[in-house]
Coordinates of C-alpha atoms in Angstrom, one line a residue:
Chain N
M10 CA -19.0 22.6 -58.3
F11 CA -17.1 20.5 -60.9
T12 CA -18.3 16.9 -60.3
D13 CA -22.0 18.0 -59.7
K14 CA -22.0 19.7 -63.0
L15 CA -20.5 16.8 -64.7
I16 CA -22.7 14.4 -63.1
D17 CA -25.7 16.6 -64.4
R18 CA -24.5 16.3 -67.7
I19 CA -24.0 12.6 -67.6
I20 CA -27.5 11.9 -66.3
S21 CA -29.3 14.4 -68.4
L22 CA -27.4 12.8 -71.7
R23 CA -27.6 9.3 -70.1
N24 CA -24.1 8.9 -71.3
H25 CA -20.8 8.1 -69.3
C26 CA -18.6 8.1 -72.4
I27 CA -16.2 11.1 -73.3
V28 CA -14.4 11.6 -76.4
G29 CA -10.6 11.9 -76.3
I30 CA -9.4 14.5 -79.0
D31 CA -6.1 13.1 -79.9
P32 CA -5.9 14.3 -83.7
S33 CA -2.7 12.2 -84.5
Y34 CA -1.7 12.7 -88.0
N35 CA -2.7 9.3 -89.0
I36 CA -6.0 9.8 -88.0
I37 CA -6.6 12.7 -90.1
P38 CA -9.0 11.7 -93.2
D39 CA -6.9 12.0 -96.6
F40 CA -9.2 14.5 -98.0
L41 CA -8.4 17.0 -95.4
K42 CA -4.7 16.3 -96.1
E43 CA -5.3 17.0 -99.6
K44 CA -7.2 20.1 -99.1
Y45 CA -4.7 21.6 -96.7
L46 CA -1.1 20.5 -97.4
G47 CA -1.8 19.5 -101.2
R48 CA 1.0 17.7 -102.8
N49 CA 3.6 19.1 -100.4
D50 CA 3.8 18.5 -96.4
G51 CA 2.0 22.0 -95.8
N52 CA 3.4 24.7 -93.9
I53 CA 2.6 25.1 -90.1
D54 CA -0.4 27.4 -90.8
D55 CA -1.9 24.8 -93.0
L56 CA -1.0 22.0 -90.6
T57 CA -2.7 23.7 -87.6
E58 CA -5.7 25.0 -89.6
M59 CA -6.4 21.3 -90.7
L60 CA -5.9 20.4 -87.1
Y61 CA -8.7 22.9 -86.0
E62 CA -11.2 22.0 -88.8
F63 CA -10.8 18.3 -87.9
C64 CA -11.7 19.1 -84.2
I65 CA -14.4 21.3 -85.0
H66 CA -16.2 18.8 -87.0
I67 CA -15.9 16.1 -84.4
I68 CA -17.2 18.3 -81.9
D69 CA -20.1 19.5 -84.3
N70 CA -20.9 15.6 -84.3
V71 CA -20.8 15.0 -80.6
Y72 CA -21.4 18.1 -78.6
D73 CA -25.1 17.1 -77.8
I74 CA -24.5 13.5 -76.8
V75 CA -21.5 13.6 -74.6
P76 CA -20.8 15.5 -71.4
A77 CA -17.2 16.3 -72.2
I78 CA -14.2 16.0 -74.5
K79 CA -10.7 15.1 -73.4
P80 CA -7.9 16.9 -75.7
Q81 CA -4.6 15.3 -75.6
I82 CA -2.6 18.4 -75.3
A83 CA 0.8 16.6 -77.0
F84 CA -1.2 16.7 -80.3
F85 CA -1.3 20.2 -80.4
E86 CA 1.9 21.0 -78.5
K87 CA 3.6 18.9 -81.1
Y88 CA 3.0 21.9 -83.3
G89 CA 4.2 24.5 -80.7
S90 CA 2.7 28.0 -80.2
K91 CA 0.6 27.5 -83.6
G92 CA -0.6 24.1 -82.5
L93 CA -1.5 25.6 -79.1
K94 CA -3.4 28.4 -80.7
A95 CA -5.5 25.8 -82.5
L96 CA -6.3 24.3 -79.1
E97 CA -7.4 27.3 -77.5
E98 CA -9.5 27.9 -80.5
V99 CA -10.9 24.5 -80.2
C100 CA -11.6 24.7 -76.4
R101 CA -13.3 28.1 -77.1
Y102 CA -15.5 26.4 -79.5
A103 CA -16.5 23.5 -77.2
K104 CA -17.3 25.7 -74.5
K105 CA -19.7 27.8 -76.8
K106 CA -21.4 24.3 -77.4
E107 CA -21.4 23.9 -73.5
L108 CA -19.1 20.8 -73.6
M109 CA -17.1 20.4 -70.8
V110 CA -13.2 20.0 -71.5
I111 CA -11.0 18.1 -69.6
A112 CA -7.5 18.8 -70.7
D113 CA -5.2 15.6 -70.6
I114 CA -2.0 17.1 -69.7
K115 CA -0.4 15.1 -67.1
R116 CA 1.5 18.2 -65.7
G117 CA 3.5 17.8 -62.4
D118 CA 5.6 20.5 -60.8
I119 CA 5.9 22.5 -57.7
G120 CA 5.2 25.8 -56.2
S121 CA 5.1 28.7 -58.3
T122 CA 5.6 26.2 -61.5
C123 CA 2.6 24.3 -60.8
E124 CA 0.7 27.7 -60.2
A125 CA 1.8 28.9 -63.7
Y126 CA 0.4 25.8 -65.4
A127 CA -3.0 26.0 -63.2
E128 CA -3.2 29.8 -64.4
Y129 CA -3.1 28.6 -68.1
Y130 CA -5.5 25.9 -67.8
F131 CA -8.0 27.0 -65.3
G132 CA -7.4 30.9 -65.7
N133 CA -10.2 33.0 -67.3
D134 CA -8.1 35.6 -68.9
E135 CA -8.2 35.9 -72.5
W136 CA -5.3 34.0 -73.3
S137 CA -5.8 31.0 -70.8
L138 CA -7.5 27.8 -71.6
D139 CA -10.3 28.0 -68.9
C140 CA -10.8 24.1 -69.0
D141 CA -13.2 22.4 -66.5
A142 CA -10.7 19.6 -65.5
V143 CA -7.2 18.6 -66.2
T144 CA -5.1 15.5 -65.4
V145 CA -2.1 15.6 -63.0
N146 CA 0.9 13.5 -62.5
P147 CA 1.6 12.4 -58.7
Y148 CA 5.3 11.5 -58.8
M149 CA 6.5 14.7 -56.9
G150 CA 3.9 14.4 -54.3
S151 CA 1.3 16.9 -52.8
D152 CA 3.3 19.7 -53.5
S153 CA 2.8 19.6 -57.1
I154 CA -0.9 18.8 -56.6
I155 CA -2.2 21.2 -53.8
P156 CA -1.4 24.4 -56.1
F157 CA -3.9 23.1 -58.6
I158 CA -6.4 21.9 -55.9
D159 CA -6.3 26.0 -54.6
K160 CA -7.1 26.9 -58.3
C161 CA -9.9 24.5 -58.4
L162 CA -11.4 26.2 -55.2
E163 CA -10.9 29.5 -56.7
Q164 CA -12.1 28.7 -60.5
D165 CA -14.6 25.8 -59.8
K166 CA -12.7 23.2 -61.6
G167 CA -11.5 19.7 -61.0
I168 CA -8.5 17.4 -61.3
F169 CA -7.7 13.8 -62.2
I170 CA -4.7 12.3 -60.5
L171 CA -2.8 9.8 -62.4
V172 CA -3.2 6.6 -60.3
K173 CA -3.2 3.6 -62.1
T174 CA -2.7 4.3 -65.9
S175 CA -3.9 2.2 -68.7
N176 CA -0.5 1.4 -70.5
K177 CA 1.4 -1.9 -70.1
S178 CA 4.5 -0.7 -68.4
S179 CA 2.4 1.1 -65.8
I180 CA 3.4 -1.7 -63.7
E181 CA 6.9 -1.0 -63.5
I182 CA 6.6 1.7 -60.7
Q183 CA 2.7 1.8 -60.0
D184 CA 2.8 -1.9 -59.0
L185 CA 5.8 -2.1 -56.7
I186 CA 4.6 -3.1 -53.3
C187 CA 5.5 -0.7 -50.5
E188 CA 4.5 -1.7 -46.9
G189 CA 1.8 -3.9 -48.0
K190 CA 0.2 -1.7 -50.6
K191 CA 1.1 -0.9 -54.3
V192 CA 2.2 2.4 -55.1
Y193 CA -0.7 3.3 -57.1
E194 CA -2.9 2.2 -53.8
H195 CA -0.4 4.7 -52.1
V196 CA -1.2 7.2 -54.6
A197 CA -5.1 6.4 -54.2
D198 CA -4.7 7.3 -50.5
L199 CA -3.1 10.6 -51.4
V200 CA -6.1 11.4 -53.5
I201 CA -8.5 10.7 -50.8
N202 CA -6.7 12.9 -48.3
L203 CA -6.4 15.6 -51.1
G204 CA -9.9 15.3 -51.9
K205 CA -12.0 14.6 -48.9
D206 CA -12.8 18.1 -48.0
Y207 CA -14.4 18.8 -51.3
V208 CA -17.0 16.5 -51.8
G209 CA -20.1 18.1 -53.6
Q210 CA -23.8 17.4 -53.3
R211 CA -23.8 14.4 -55.4
G212 CA -21.1 12.9 -53.1
Y213 CA -18.1 13.1 -55.2
S214 CA -14.8 15.2 -54.8
F215 CA -13.5 17.6 -57.5
V216 CA -10.3 15.5 -56.8
G217 CA -10.6 12.6 -59.1
A218 CA -8.3 9.8 -60.4
V219 CA -7.2 8.3 -63.5
V220 CA -7.8 4.6 -63.6
G221 CA -7.0 2.7 -66.8
G222 CA -10.1 0.4 -68.1
T223 CA -7.1 -2.3 -69.0
F224 CA -6.8 -3.3 -65.6
K225 CA -10.3 -4.7 -64.6
E226 CA -9.2 -6.2 -61.0
E227 CA -7.4 -3.2 -59.9
G228 CA -10.0 -0.7 -61.1
E229 CA -12.7 -2.5 -59.0
N230 CA -10.5 -2.8 -55.9
L231 CA -9.7 1.0 -56.3
R232 CA -13.5 1.6 -56.8
K233 CA -14.0 0.3 -53.3
R234 CA -11.2 2.3 -51.9
L235 CA -12.0 5.6 -53.3
K236 CA -15.9 5.8 -52.6
N237 CA -16.1 9.8 -53.3
C238 CA -13.8 9.8 -56.1
Y239 CA -14.5 10.0 -59.8
F240 CA -12.6 8.1 -62.1
L241 CA -11.6 9.2 -65.6
V242 CA -11.0 5.8 -67.2
P243 CA -8.8 5.6 -70.4
G244 CA -8.0 2.5 -72.3
Y245 CA -11.5 1.9 -74.1
G246 CA -11.4 0.2 -77.4
A247 CA -7.8 0.8 -79.1
Q248 CA -6.1 -0.2 -76.0
G249 CA -8.3 -3.1 -75.3
A250 CA -10.7 -2.4 -72.4
V251 CA -14.4 -3.6 -73.1
A252 CA -17.7 -2.5 -71.7
S253 CA -18.3 -5.7 -70.0
D254 CA -15.2 -5.1 -67.9
L255 CA -16.0 -1.4 -66.6
S256 CA -19.2 -2.1 -64.7
G257 CA -16.9 -2.3 -61.7
Y258 CA -15.5 1.0 -62.0
F259 CA -19.0 2.5 -61.0
N260 CA -20.4 2.8 -57.8
Q261 CA -24.0 1.5 -56.8
D262 CA -25.5 4.8 -57.4
G263 CA -24.7 4.2 -61.2
L264 CA -22.1 6.9 -61.2
G265 CA -18.3 7.4 -60.5
A266 CA -16.8 6.9 -63.9
I267 CA -16.5 8.7 -67.2
I268 CA -14.9 6.2 -69.8
N269 CA -12.7 7.9 -72.4
S270 CA -12.4 6.4 -76.2
S271 CA -10.0 8.4 -78.7
R272 CA -9.2 6.7 -81.5
G273 CA -12.2 4.4 -81.3
I274 CA -14.3 7.5 -81.8
I275 CA -12.5 10.0 -83.5
G276 CA -10.9 7.6 -85.8
A277 CA -13.9 5.4 -86.3
Y278 CA -14.3 5.8 -89.8
Q279 CA -10.9 3.8 -90.2
L280 CA -12.3 0.8 -88.3
E281 CA -13.6 -2.3 -89.8
K282 CA -16.7 -1.8 -87.7
Y283 CA -17.6 1.2 -89.3
R284 CA -15.5 1.8 -92.9
Y285 CA -18.4 0.4 -94.8
D286 CA -21.0 2.5 -93.9
F287 CA -19.0 5.7 -93.5
D288 CA -16.4 6.8 -95.9
Q289 CA -13.5 9.4 -94.9
M290 CA -15.7 12.3 -95.5
S291 CA -18.2 11.1 -93.2
Y292 CA -15.6 10.8 -90.2
G293 CA -18.0 13.0 -88.1
A294 CA -21.0 10.9 -88.5
A295 CA -18.8 7.8 -87.7
A296 CA -17.3 9.6 -84.8
R297 CA -21.1 10.0 -83.6
K298 CA -22.5 6.6 -84.4
A299 CA -19.3 5.1 -82.5
V300 CA -20.2 7.3 -79.3
L301 CA -23.7 5.9 -79.6
D302 CA -22.8 2.5 -79.7
M303 CA -20.0 2.9 -77.0
R304 CA -22.8 4.7 -74.9
D305 CA -25.3 1.9 -75.4
E306 CA -22.9 -0.8 -74.7
I307 CA -21.8 0.5 -71.3
N308 CA -25.3 1.3 -70.4
M309 CA -26.4 -2.0 -71.1
Y310 CA -23.7 -3.8 -68.6
L311 CA -24.6 -1.1 -66.1
E312 CA -28.4 -2.1 -66.3
L313 CA -27.4 -5.7 -66.2
N314 CA -25.5 -5.0 -63.0
G315 CA -28.3 -2.9 -61.3
K316 CA -26.4 0.3 -61.7
L317 CA -28.3 2.7 -64.0
A318 CA -28.1 6.3 -62.6
W319 CA -31.3 7.4 -64.2
Chain B
M182 CA 26.3 12.7 -78.6
F183 CA 24.7 15.0 -76.1
T184 CA 26.5 14.2 -73.1
D185 CA 29.9 14.3 -74.6
K186 CA 28.9 17.8 -76.1
L187 CA 27.8 18.9 -72.5
I188 CA 31.0 17.9 -71.0
D189 CA 33.1 19.6 -73.6
R190 CA 30.9 22.8 -72.5
I191 CA 31.4 22.5 -69.0
I192 CA 35.2 21.8 -69.2
S193 CA 36.0 24.7 -71.5
L194 CA 33.9 26.9 -69.6
R195 CA 35.1 25.4 -66.3
N196 CA 31.7 25.6 -65.0
H197 CA 29.0 22.9 -63.9
C198 CA 26.3 25.8 -63.3
I199 CA 23.4 25.9 -65.5
V200 CA 20.7 28.8 -65.3
G201 CA 17.0 28.1 -64.7
I202 CA 14.9 30.4 -66.9
D203 CA 12.0 30.4 -64.7
P204 CA 10.4 34.0 -65.2
S205 CA 7.7 34.2 -62.9
Y206 CA 5.9 37.7 -62.8
N207 CA 7.6 38.5 -59.2
I208 CA 10.9 38.1 -60.8
I209 CA 10.6 40.6 -63.5
P210 CA 12.1 44.0 -62.6
D211 CA 9.6 47.0 -62.0
F212 CA 11.2 48.9 -64.7
L213 CA 10.5 46.3 -67.4
K214 CA 6.8 46.1 -66.0
E215 CA 6.4 49.8 -66.3
K216 CA 7.8 49.8 -70.0
Y217 CA 5.7 47.2 -71.1
L218 CA 2.5 47.2 -68.9
G219 CA 2.2 51.0 -67.9
R220 CA -0.2 51.8 -65.3
N221 CA -2.6 48.7 -66.4
D222 CA -1.8 44.9 -66.4
G223 CA -1.1 44.9 -70.0
N224 CA -2.2 42.9 -72.7
I225 CA -1.0 39.2 -73.9
D226 CA 1.6 40.8 -76.6
D227 CA 2.8 43.2 -74.1
L228 CA 3.3 40.7 -71.2
T229 CA 5.1 38.0 -73.6
E230 CA 7.2 40.7 -75.0
M231 CA 8.4 41.7 -71.5
L232 CA 9.0 38.0 -70.8
Y233 CA 11.1 37.9 -74.1
E234 CA 13.2 40.9 -73.4
F235 CA 13.7 39.8 -69.6
C236 CA 15.0 36.2 -71.0
I237 CA 17.4 37.7 -73.7
H238 CA 19.0 39.9 -71.4
I239 CA 19.8 37.3 -69.1
I240 CA 21.2 35.1 -72.0
D241 CA 23.2 38.0 -73.1
N242 CA 24.7 38.1 -69.7
V243 CA 25.5 34.4 -69.2
Y244 CA 25.7 32.8 -72.4
D245 CA 29.5 32.6 -72.4
I246 CA 30.2 31.3 -68.9
V247 CA 27.1 28.7 -68.8
P248 CA 27.1 25.4 -70.4
A249 CA 23.3 25.3 -70.7
I250 CA 20.3 27.1 -69.7
K251 CA 17.2 25.4 -68.3
P252 CA 13.8 27.2 -69.3
Q253 CA 10.9 26.0 -67.2
I254 CA 8.1 25.8 -69.8
A255 CA 5.2 26.4 -67.3
F256 CA 6.3 30.1 -67.0
F257 CA 5.8 30.5 -70.9
E258 CA 2.8 28.0 -71.2
K259 CA 1.3 30.1 -68.6
Y260 CA 0.7 32.6 -71.2
G261 CA -0.6 30.3 -73.7
S262 CA 0.1 30.3 -77.4
K263 CA 1.8 33.6 -77.1
G264 CA 3.8 32.5 -74.4
L265 CA 5.1 29.4 -76.2
K266 CA 5.9 31.7 -79.0
A267 CA 8.2 33.8 -76.6
L268 CA 9.8 30.6 -75.6
E269 CA 10.3 29.7 -79.1
E270 CA 12.2 32.8 -79.6
V271 CA 14.2 32.5 -76.6
C272 CA 15.2 29.1 -77.6
R273 CA 16.2 30.3 -81.0
Y274 CA 18.4 33.2 -79.4
A275 CA 19.9 30.7 -77.1
K276 CA 21.0 28.5 -80.1
K277 CA 22.7 31.3 -81.9
K278 CA 24.6 32.1 -79.2
E279 CA 25.7 28.4 -78.8
L280 CA 24.2 27.9 -75.6
M281 CA 22.7 24.3 -75.0
V282 CA 18.9 24.2 -74.0
I283 CA 17.5 21.8 -71.4
A284 CA 13.8 22.2 -71.5
D285 CA 12.2 21.3 -68.1
I286 CA 8.8 20.2 -69.4
K287 CA 8.6 17.0 -67.0
R288 CA 6.2 15.4 -69.6
G289 CA 5.2 11.7 -69.3
D290 CA 2.8 10.0 -71.5
I291 CA 2.6 6.9 -73.7
G292 CA 3.2 5.8 -77.3
S293 CA 2.2 8.1 -80.2
T294 CA 1.1 11.0 -77.4
C295 CA 4.7 10.8 -76.2
E296 CA 6.1 10.8 -79.9
A297 CA 4.0 14.1 -80.3
Y298 CA 5.8 15.8 -77.4
A299 CA 9.3 14.4 -78.3
E300 CA 8.4 15.9 -81.9
Y301 CA 8.1 19.4 -80.6
Y302 CA 11.0 19.4 -78.3
F303 CA 13.5 17.6 -80.3
G304 CA 12.1 18.0 -83.8
N305 CA 14.0 20.3 -86.3
D306 CA 10.9 21.6 -88.3
E307 CA 10.9 25.4 -88.2
W308 CA 8.1 25.1 -85.6
S309 CA 9.8 22.8 -83.3
L310 CA 11.7 23.5 -80.3
D311 CA 14.9 21.6 -81.0
C312 CA 16.1 21.5 -77.6
D313 CA 19.2 19.5 -76.6
A314 CA 17.7 17.9 -73.8
V315 CA 14.2 17.8 -71.9
T316 CA 13.3 16.3 -68.3
V317 CA 10.7 13.3 -68.5
N318 CA 8.2 11.9 -65.5
P319 CA 8.7 8.3 -65.0
Y320 CA 5.3 7.5 -63.2
M321 CA 3.7 5.7 -66.1
G322 CA 7.0 3.6 -66.8
S323 CA 9.1 2.8 -69.6
D324 CA 6.5 3.0 -72.2
S325 CA 6.5 6.9 -71.4
I326 CA 10.2 7.2 -71.8
I327 CA 11.3 5.0 -74.7
P328 CA 9.6 7.3 -77.4
F329 CA 11.9 10.3 -76.2
I330 CA 14.9 7.8 -76.2
D331 CA 14.1 6.7 -79.8
K332 CA 13.9 10.5 -80.8
C333 CA 17.2 11.4 -78.9
L334 CA 18.9 8.6 -81.0
E335 CA 17.5 10.1 -84.0
Q336 CA 18.4 13.8 -83.3
D337 CA 21.2 13.4 -81.1
K338 CA 19.4 14.6 -77.9
G339 CA 19.4 13.8 -74.0
I340 CA 16.8 13.3 -71.3
F341 CA 17.0 13.7 -67.5
I342 CA 14.4 11.5 -65.8
L343 CA 13.1 12.5 -62.6
V344 CA 14.4 10.1 -59.9
K345 CA 14.7 12.1 -56.6
T346 CA 13.2 15.6 -56.9
S347 CA 14.2 18.3 -54.6
N348 CA 10.7 19.3 -52.9
K349 CA 9.7 18.4 -49.6
S350 CA 6.8 16.2 -50.7
S351 CA 8.9 14.1 -53.2
I352 CA 9.0 11.8 -50.2
E353 CA 5.3 10.6 -50.1
I354 CA 5.8 8.6 -53.3
Q355 CA 9.3 8.7 -54.2
D356 CA 10.6 7.5 -50.6
L357 CA 8.1 4.6 -49.9
I358 CA 10.2 1.5 -49.7
C359 CA 9.3 -1.5 -52.1
E360 CA 11.2 -4.9 -51.6
G361 CA 14.0 -3.6 -50.0
K362 CA 14.5 -0.3 -52.0
K363 CA 12.8 2.9 -52.3
V364 CA 10.6 3.7 -55.4
Y365 CA 13.3 6.4 -56.5
E366 CA 15.9 3.7 -56.4
H367 CA 13.6 1.5 -58.4
V368 CA 13.5 4.3 -61.0
A369 CA 17.2 4.9 -60.7
D370 CA 17.5 1.0 -61.8
L371 CA 14.9 1.9 -64.7
V372 CA 17.2 4.7 -65.7
I373 CA 20.2 2.5 -65.6
N374 CA 18.3 -0.1 -67.9
L375 CA 17.1 2.3 -70.3
G376 CA 20.4 4.2 -70.5
K377 CA 23.0 1.6 -70.3
D378 CA 23.4 1.1 -74.3
Y379 CA 23.8 4.8 -74.8
V380 CA 27.1 5.7 -73.2
G381 CA 29.2 8.3 -74.9
Q382 CA 33.0 8.7 -75.1
R383 CA 33.2 10.3 -72.0
G384 CA 31.7 7.5 -70.0
Y385 CA 28.0 9.1 -69.5
S386 CA 24.9 8.0 -71.0
F387 CA 22.3 10.4 -72.6
V388 CA 19.7 9.0 -70.5
G389 CA 20.3 11.2 -67.2
A390 CA 18.7 11.7 -64.0
V391 CA 17.2 14.6 -62.0
V392 CA 18.3 14.2 -58.4
G393 CA 17.6 17.2 -56.1
G394 CA 20.4 18.8 -54.4
T395 CA 18.4 19.1 -51.0
F396 CA 18.7 15.3 -50.3
K397 CA 22.5 15.2 -49.7
E398 CA 22.5 11.5 -48.5
E399 CA 20.1 10.4 -51.3
G400 CA 22.1 12.2 -53.9
E401 CA 25.5 10.6 -52.7
N402 CA 24.0 7.0 -52.8
L403 CA 22.2 7.5 -56.3
R404 CA 26.1 8.9 -57.4
K405 CA 27.2 5.4 -56.5
R406 CA 24.4 3.4 -58.0
L407 CA 24.4 5.4 -61.4
K408 CA 28.0 5.6 -62.4
N409 CA 27.3 6.5 -66.2
C410 CA 24.5 8.7 -65.5
Y411 CA 24.5 12.5 -65.8
F412 CA 22.8 14.2 -62.8
L413 CA 20.7 17.5 -63.2
V414 CA 20.5 18.8 -59.9
P415 CA 17.8 21.4 -58.9
G416 CA 17.2 22.9 -55.4
Y417 CA 20.4 25.1 -55.5
G418 CA 19.9 28.5 -53.4
A419 CA 16.2 29.5 -53.1
Q420 CA 15.2 25.7 -52.3
G421 CA 18.0 25.2 -49.8
A422 CA 20.8 23.0 -51.6
V423 CA 24.5 24.6 -50.6
A424 CA 27.8 24.2 -52.6
S425 CA 29.3 22.3 -49.7
D426 CA 26.6 19.5 -50.1
L427 CA 27.1 18.6 -53.6
S428 CA 30.5 17.2 -54.0
G429 CA 28.9 13.7 -53.5
Y430 CA 26.9 14.3 -56.6
F431 CA 30.0 14.1 -58.8
N432 CA 32.0 11.3 -59.7
Q433 CA 35.8 11.0 -59.0
D434 CA 36.6 12.3 -62.7
G435 CA 35.2 15.4 -61.3
L436 CA 31.9 15.2 -63.6
G437 CA 28.5 13.8 -63.6
A438 CA 26.3 16.8 -62.6
I439 CA 25.1 20.0 -63.6
I440 CA 23.7 22.1 -60.8
N441 CA 20.8 24.2 -61.4
S442 CA 20.0 27.6 -60.1
S443 CA 17.0 29.7 -61.0
R444 CA 15.9 32.4 -58.8
G445 CA 19.3 32.8 -57.2
I446 CA 20.6 33.8 -60.8
I447 CA 17.7 35.4 -62.5
G448 CA 16.4 37.0 -59.7
A449 CA 19.8 37.9 -57.8
Y450 CA 19.3 41.6 -58.1
Q451 CA 16.5 41.1 -55.6
L452 CA 18.8 39.0 -53.0
E453 CA 20.2 40.8 -49.8
K454 CA 23.7 39.7 -51.1
Y455 CA 23.4 41.6 -54.4
R456 CA 21.2 44.2 -54.0
Y457 CA 23.5 46.9 -52.8
D458 CA 25.8 46.3 -55.6
F459 CA 23.0 46.0 -58.5
D460 CA 19.8 47.8 -58.7
Q461 CA 16.9 46.4 -60.7
M462 CA 18.3 47.9 -63.9
S463 CA 21.5 45.8 -63.5
Y464 CA 19.4 42.5 -63.1
G465 CA 21.5 40.9 -66.1
A466 CA 24.9 42.2 -64.5
A467 CA 23.6 40.4 -61.0
A468 CA 22.7 37.4 -62.7
R469 CA 26.2 37.2 -64.3
K470 CA 27.9 37.9 -61.0
A471 CA 25.6 35.1 -59.0
V472 CA 26.7 32.7 -61.9
L473 CA 30.3 33.3 -61.3
D474 CA 30.1 33.1 -57.6
M475 CA 28.0 29.9 -57.8
R476 CA 30.6 28.5 -60.3
D477 CA 33.4 29.5 -57.9
E478 CA 31.7 28.1 -54.8
I479 CA 31.0 24.6 -56.3
N480 CA 34.4 24.4 -58.0
M481 CA 36.2 25.3 -54.6
Y482 CA 34.4 22.3 -52.8
L483 CA 35.3 20.0 -55.8
E484 CA 38.8 20.9 -55.5
L485 CA 38.7 20.3 -51.9
N486 CA 37.5 16.9 -52.2
G487 CA 40.0 16.3 -55.4
K488 CA 37.3 16.3 -57.9
L489 CA 38.6 18.9 -60.4
A490 CA 37.7 17.9 -64.1
W491 CA 40.4 20.2 -65.3

């Protein structure tokens, strides 16, 4: 079962952090740009090979210390079919390294359309991505989520439904108050209903929730509301969430959340904190150091709050 | 401007209907399956070449009578990078035929992630899709829409924001009542705000709305609320919306909505109504006939309601 497997990895690595693979152009080190693109802008094959090398080097530097990576599909889809091919190879490589892959796709559509998405992301044909989990958008309601759940049952996968996202304008729709509850709390209830029959041995359903790390109070309230639900928490680092705010996203068993950082890890070599110790050639080593620092910081606050799972 | 161009095409063709390119496996005629896949399930190249031939033949049969096609990306993404390559070729072909392309992607993400999507769908690099418009999911708020709008301004494109979708469970989130208005009405207000500065010569903004044809009353109310907004109306045919219900989705100028049918057109050869006149080899001719019937039916009700734009 997806959540049981995820929790096993978290406990054996003593790490709740996952690495967001968001390879925007600005985050790629200059020496790689020079290698692949030379003095011009490069052609599409050069661009996507560069993307591939960048991601593989990140994976090589973190695969043995994080439970999962979270590729953001947009940065591959940006380059169309060639970009998607690079993503397919990155996912295959991650799998070989026994990393779990959570594809950040935020898809949401109905019926056979939703099934078609599920077949690509969860299928095991030679051409499908065969990820461990995906993120899903709830605006269209359960019609747009159930086909993913059916495929999870068939292929032993998981989903994280967007509940409360980390961005500022998430309040515009998600925080509207409807019949005494905010919209995102209604979505949280939907998550409970959709996931309640799929709780694994560790007590967590494979129907999880995306809960932004930038809204501490909302995160803590959702934690109380969604006991059996694993949280995928974006917003750490670049978006402003800090470790001291996140203990409340975990249950008393010291489990219940994976914390994602993207730019803070894969672009660590560019940050004030790391750039004196790591040059651009060492972007992989910088990423590894940033993961270890993040892991330790989150674990420290969990320990202070009596929430260590090991 | 996107909406002006769309309206010019609608008026010159006297047709408000667009063709949804949703090539699910079940809709592909058996003779094509035999041609490409033979006795086995085919490999990925055979599958995607079959997809391509199917779509091209549909386009050849409708390009001169409809203003636009609406490919549903999931049915291409299902086959990963190879599927996306087929979509890229289909879009290139449609463009050559001077058809407008509205990519049904329902993406929604923030900041640089959203920009990455916009670059693929609206960009004009050799590898990008260069569509005329896309559909967008509003759950994450304006952060997740503005990067698309910025790209629309740069590349002369349009978007349709999901307001009230045609599926049954759309009520779960979209119909919650918040401070006297339903969630989808709040989204409608967001559509107005985001689009009000981008109204073209014909009186319509390039920020449009997806309004399901299966909810007549809601559609008519939204029409009154969103005067300058073009509607993309799914749900015709297979999902249950009928022509007599749709006049209220148009303004008094006889404009304001494009009506999409997918299975009812591209799978017309399978329907009771057409299968005696068209065999599977004639799926293109059946699609053409179904478009003409749909066009005439919608125009008839518009005329009855004094809403003919020509």
